[in-house]
Short mmCIF file of C-alpha atoms and ligand atoms in Angstrom, two decimals:
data_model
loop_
_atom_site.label_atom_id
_atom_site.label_comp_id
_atom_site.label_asym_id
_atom_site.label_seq_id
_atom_site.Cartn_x
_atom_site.Cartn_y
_atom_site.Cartn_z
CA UNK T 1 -5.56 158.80 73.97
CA UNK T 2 -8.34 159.38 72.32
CA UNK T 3 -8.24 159.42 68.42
CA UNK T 4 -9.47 161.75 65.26
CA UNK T 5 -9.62 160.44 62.29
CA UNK T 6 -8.77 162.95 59.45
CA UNK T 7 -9.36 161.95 56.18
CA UNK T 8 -8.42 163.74 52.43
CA UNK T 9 -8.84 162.50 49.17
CA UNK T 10 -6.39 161.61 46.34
CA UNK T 11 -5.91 164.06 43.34
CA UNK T 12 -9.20 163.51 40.75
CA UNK T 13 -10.01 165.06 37.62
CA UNK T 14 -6.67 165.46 36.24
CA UNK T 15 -5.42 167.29 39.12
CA UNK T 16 -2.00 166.21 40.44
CA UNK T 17 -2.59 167.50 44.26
CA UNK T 18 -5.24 167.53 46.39
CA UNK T 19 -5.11 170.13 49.57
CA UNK T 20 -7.26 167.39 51.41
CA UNK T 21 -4.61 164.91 51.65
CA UNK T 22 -1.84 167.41 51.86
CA UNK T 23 -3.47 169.24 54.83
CA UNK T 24 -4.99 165.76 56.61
CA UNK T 25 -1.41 164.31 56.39
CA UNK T 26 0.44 167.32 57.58
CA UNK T 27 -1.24 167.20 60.59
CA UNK T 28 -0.53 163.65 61.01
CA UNK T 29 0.32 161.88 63.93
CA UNK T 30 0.02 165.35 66.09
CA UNK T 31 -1.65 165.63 69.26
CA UNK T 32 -4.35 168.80 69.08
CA UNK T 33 -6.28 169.28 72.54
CA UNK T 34 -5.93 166.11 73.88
CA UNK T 35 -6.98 163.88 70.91
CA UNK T 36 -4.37 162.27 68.49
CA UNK T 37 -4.20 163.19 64.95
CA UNK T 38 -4.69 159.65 62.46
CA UNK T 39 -4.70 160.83 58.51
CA UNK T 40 -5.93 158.29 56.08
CA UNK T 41 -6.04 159.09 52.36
CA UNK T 42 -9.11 157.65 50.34
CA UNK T 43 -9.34 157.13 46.47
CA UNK T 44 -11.70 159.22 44.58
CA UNK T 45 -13.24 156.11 43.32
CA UNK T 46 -16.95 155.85 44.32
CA UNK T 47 -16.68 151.97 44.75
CA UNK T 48 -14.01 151.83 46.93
CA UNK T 49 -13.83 155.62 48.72
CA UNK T 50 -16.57 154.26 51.49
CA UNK T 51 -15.04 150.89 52.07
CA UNK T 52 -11.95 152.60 52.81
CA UNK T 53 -13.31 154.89 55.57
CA UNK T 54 -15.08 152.48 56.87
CA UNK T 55 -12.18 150.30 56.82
CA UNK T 56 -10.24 153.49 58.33
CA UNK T 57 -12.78 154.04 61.45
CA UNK T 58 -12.16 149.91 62.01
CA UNK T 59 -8.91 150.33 62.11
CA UNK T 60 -8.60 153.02 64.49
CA UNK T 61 -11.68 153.56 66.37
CA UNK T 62 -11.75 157.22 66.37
CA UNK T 63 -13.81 159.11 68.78
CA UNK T 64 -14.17 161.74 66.03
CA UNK T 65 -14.02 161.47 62.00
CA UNK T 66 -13.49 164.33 60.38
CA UNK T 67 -13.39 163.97 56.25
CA UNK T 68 -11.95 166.67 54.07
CA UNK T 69 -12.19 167.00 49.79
CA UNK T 70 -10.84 169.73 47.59
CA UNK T 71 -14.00 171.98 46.28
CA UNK T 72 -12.69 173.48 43.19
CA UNK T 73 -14.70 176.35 42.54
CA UNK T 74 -14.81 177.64 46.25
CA UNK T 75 -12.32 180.40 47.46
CA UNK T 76 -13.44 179.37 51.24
CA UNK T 77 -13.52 176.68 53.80
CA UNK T 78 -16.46 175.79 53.90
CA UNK T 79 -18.37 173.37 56.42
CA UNK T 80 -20.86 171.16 54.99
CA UNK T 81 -24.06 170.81 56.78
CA UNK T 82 -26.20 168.25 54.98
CA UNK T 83 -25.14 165.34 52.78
CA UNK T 84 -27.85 164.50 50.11
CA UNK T 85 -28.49 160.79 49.35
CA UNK T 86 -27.55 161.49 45.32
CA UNK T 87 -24.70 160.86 42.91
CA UNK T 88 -24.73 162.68 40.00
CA UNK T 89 -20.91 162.47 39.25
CA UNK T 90 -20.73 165.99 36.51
CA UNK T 91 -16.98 164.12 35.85
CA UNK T 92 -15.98 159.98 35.69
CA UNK T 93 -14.07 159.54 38.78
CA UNK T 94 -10.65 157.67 38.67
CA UNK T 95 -11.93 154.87 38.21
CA UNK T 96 -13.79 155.89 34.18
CA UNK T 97 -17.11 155.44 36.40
CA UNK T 98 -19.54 158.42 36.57
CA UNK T 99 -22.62 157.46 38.34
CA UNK T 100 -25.84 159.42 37.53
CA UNK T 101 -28.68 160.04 39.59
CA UNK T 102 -28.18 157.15 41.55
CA UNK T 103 -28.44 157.04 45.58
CA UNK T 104 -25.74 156.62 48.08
CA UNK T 105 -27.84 154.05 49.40
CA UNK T 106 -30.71 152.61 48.51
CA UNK T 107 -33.52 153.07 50.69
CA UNK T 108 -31.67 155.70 52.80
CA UNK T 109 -33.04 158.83 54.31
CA UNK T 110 -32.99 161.74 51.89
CA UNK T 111 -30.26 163.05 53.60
CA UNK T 112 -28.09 163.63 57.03
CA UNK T 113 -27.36 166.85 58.87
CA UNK T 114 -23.55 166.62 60.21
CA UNK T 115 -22.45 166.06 63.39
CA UNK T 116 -19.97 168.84 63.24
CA UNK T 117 -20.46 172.39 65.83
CA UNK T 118 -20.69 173.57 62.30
CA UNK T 119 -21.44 177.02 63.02
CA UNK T 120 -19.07 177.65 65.71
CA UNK T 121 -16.04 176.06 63.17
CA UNK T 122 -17.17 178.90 61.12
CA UNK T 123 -17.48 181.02 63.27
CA UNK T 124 -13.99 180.78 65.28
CA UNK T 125 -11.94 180.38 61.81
CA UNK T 126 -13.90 183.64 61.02
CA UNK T 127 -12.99 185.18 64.15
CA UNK T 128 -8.85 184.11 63.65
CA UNK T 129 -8.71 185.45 60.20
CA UNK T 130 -9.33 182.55 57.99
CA UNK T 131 -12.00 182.76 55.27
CA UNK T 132 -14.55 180.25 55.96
CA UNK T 133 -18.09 179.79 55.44
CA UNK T 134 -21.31 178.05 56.24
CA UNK T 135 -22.27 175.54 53.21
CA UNK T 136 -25.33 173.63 52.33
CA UNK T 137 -24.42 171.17 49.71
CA UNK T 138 -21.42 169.17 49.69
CA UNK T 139 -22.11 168.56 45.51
CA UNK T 140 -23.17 165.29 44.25
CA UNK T 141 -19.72 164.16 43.82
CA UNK T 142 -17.43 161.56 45.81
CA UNK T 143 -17.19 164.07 48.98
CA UNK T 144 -21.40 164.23 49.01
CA UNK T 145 -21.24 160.17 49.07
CA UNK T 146 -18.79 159.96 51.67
CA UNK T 147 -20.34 162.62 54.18
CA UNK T 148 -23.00 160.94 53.50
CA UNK T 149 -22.09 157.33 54.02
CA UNK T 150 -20.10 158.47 57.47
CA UNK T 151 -23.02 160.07 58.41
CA UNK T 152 -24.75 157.13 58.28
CA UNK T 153 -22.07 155.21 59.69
CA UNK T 154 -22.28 157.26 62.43
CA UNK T 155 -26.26 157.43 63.23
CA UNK T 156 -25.78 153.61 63.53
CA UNK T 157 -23.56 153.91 66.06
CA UNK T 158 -25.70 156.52 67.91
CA UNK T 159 -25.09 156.26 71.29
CA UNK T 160 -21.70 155.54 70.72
CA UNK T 161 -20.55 159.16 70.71
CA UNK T 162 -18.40 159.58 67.19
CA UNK T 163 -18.83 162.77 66.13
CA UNK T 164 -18.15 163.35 62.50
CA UNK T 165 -18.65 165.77 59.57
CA UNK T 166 -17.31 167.28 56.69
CA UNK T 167 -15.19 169.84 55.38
CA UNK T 168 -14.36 171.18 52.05
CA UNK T 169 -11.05 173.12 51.29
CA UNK T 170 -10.44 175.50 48.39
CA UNK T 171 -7.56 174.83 45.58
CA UNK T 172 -3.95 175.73 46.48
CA UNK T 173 -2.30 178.92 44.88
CA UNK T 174 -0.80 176.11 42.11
CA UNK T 175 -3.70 174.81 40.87
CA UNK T 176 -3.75 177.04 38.20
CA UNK T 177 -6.38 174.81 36.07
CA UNK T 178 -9.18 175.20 39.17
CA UNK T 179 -10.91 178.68 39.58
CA UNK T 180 -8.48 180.32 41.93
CA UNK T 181 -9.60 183.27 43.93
CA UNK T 182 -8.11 186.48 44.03
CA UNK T 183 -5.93 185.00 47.38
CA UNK T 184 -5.95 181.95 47.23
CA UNK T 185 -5.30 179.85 50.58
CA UNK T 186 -1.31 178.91 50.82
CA UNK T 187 -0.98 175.29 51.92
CA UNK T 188 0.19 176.21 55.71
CA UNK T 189 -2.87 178.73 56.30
CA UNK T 190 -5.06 175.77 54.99
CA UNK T 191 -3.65 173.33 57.81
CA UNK T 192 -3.63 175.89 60.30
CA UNK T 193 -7.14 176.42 60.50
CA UNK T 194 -7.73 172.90 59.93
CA UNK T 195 -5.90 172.42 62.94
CA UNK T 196 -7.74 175.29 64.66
CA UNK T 197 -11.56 173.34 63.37
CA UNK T 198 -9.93 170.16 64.79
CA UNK T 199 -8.97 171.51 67.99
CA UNK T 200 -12.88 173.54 68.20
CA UNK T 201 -13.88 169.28 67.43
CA UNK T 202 -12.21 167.98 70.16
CA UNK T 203 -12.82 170.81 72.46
CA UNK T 204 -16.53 169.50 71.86
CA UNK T 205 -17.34 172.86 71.40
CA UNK T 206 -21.18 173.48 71.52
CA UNK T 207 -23.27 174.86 68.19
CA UNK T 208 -23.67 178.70 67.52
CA UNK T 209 -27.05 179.06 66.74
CA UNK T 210 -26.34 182.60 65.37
CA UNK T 211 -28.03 183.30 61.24
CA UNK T 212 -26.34 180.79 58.59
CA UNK T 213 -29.30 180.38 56.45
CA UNK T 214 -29.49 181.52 52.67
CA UNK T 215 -32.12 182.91 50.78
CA UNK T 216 -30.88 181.87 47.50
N1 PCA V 301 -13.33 166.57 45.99
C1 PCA V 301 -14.36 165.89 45.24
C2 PCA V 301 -14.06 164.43 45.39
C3 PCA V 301 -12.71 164.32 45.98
C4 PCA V 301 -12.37 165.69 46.40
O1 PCA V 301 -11.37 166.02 47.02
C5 PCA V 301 -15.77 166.29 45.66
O2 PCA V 301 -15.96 167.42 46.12
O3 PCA V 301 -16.67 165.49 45.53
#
């Protein structure tokens, strides 16, 4: 059966959970549309966090990768659609290391569009109640280097037919110290529309090309 590769990250700055690993590992080992369910959890620790996905996608030759991070400031799930070729870490990462203004990799495009129906994700967690949005910068931050490194993982395998992106979650009603909406998203909403995204993933469901674009 063909695999998915979900990914979350460990908890970082000071934080003692992280909904990304909670929600990847909850859906663990399920089957979703045809496609089985493999969570791996990666250190928030710039040296190591893209050895260990790559290691990861080795390991279990997924036919899709989808990689998840906590966004602390965001009350939605939000869909990245461009990882930037930047670190410019605003906190050290668990490591004491806190890059600045350095690439993900030298010589490297600018940056990589994802290979996520990102759009349509939006659009059907819209459509079953869950709040979700459209976003165009993953940060500059561990997630940002690891979209961007799978990205380019993944355009060197073109051809091959992995499809991967990422996908930021907002804090859990506990994490008081992050800036909690006004509803914040329980844990078992959080991994049911995860499950619904993976499902739209697998489904190969095509791109919306409906308005996403900002202004500002
Ligand atoms: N969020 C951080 C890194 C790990 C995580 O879950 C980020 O957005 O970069």
């Amino acid at each position: 059966m063909n695999k998915i590769l979900l990914t979350g990250f460990e908890p970082f700055g000071g934080e003692t959970v992280n909904p990304s690993w909670q929600v990847a590992s909850a859906l663990n080992g399920q089957r979703i549309g045809g496609a089985m369910v493999v969570a791996v959890q990666l250190p928030c620790v710039f040296a190591l966090a893209l050895g260990a996905l790559d290691a990861a996608r080795q390991a279990h030759q997924p036919r899709w990768v989808l990689a998840l991070g906590l966004a602390g400031s965001r009350s939605s799930i939000s869909v990245e659609r461009v990882a930037v070729n930047l670190v410019d870490a605003r906190i050290p990462d668990n490591a004491g290391a806190q890059p600045v203004d350095e690439p993900v990799l030298a010589g490297g495009p600018a940056a990589y569009f994802t290979g996520l129906p990102a759009k349509a994700i939006v659009a059907g967690l819209q459509q079953a109640g869950y709040r979700a949005e459209l976003s165009h910068t993953a940060g500059s931050y561990v997630c940002n280097q690891v979209f961007y490194g799978l990205m380019h993982a993944l355009s060197l395998g073109a051809g091959s037919g992995v499809r991967g992106g990422f996908i930021h979650l907002p804090p859990l009603p506990e994490q008081a110290d992050c800036h909690l909406p006004s509803r914040p998203m329980a844990l078992d909403e959080q991994v049911a529309a995860l499950r619904l995204a993976v499902e739209m993933l697998v489904a190969d469901t095509p791109e919306l090309h409906v308005v996403g674009g900002r202004i500002d």
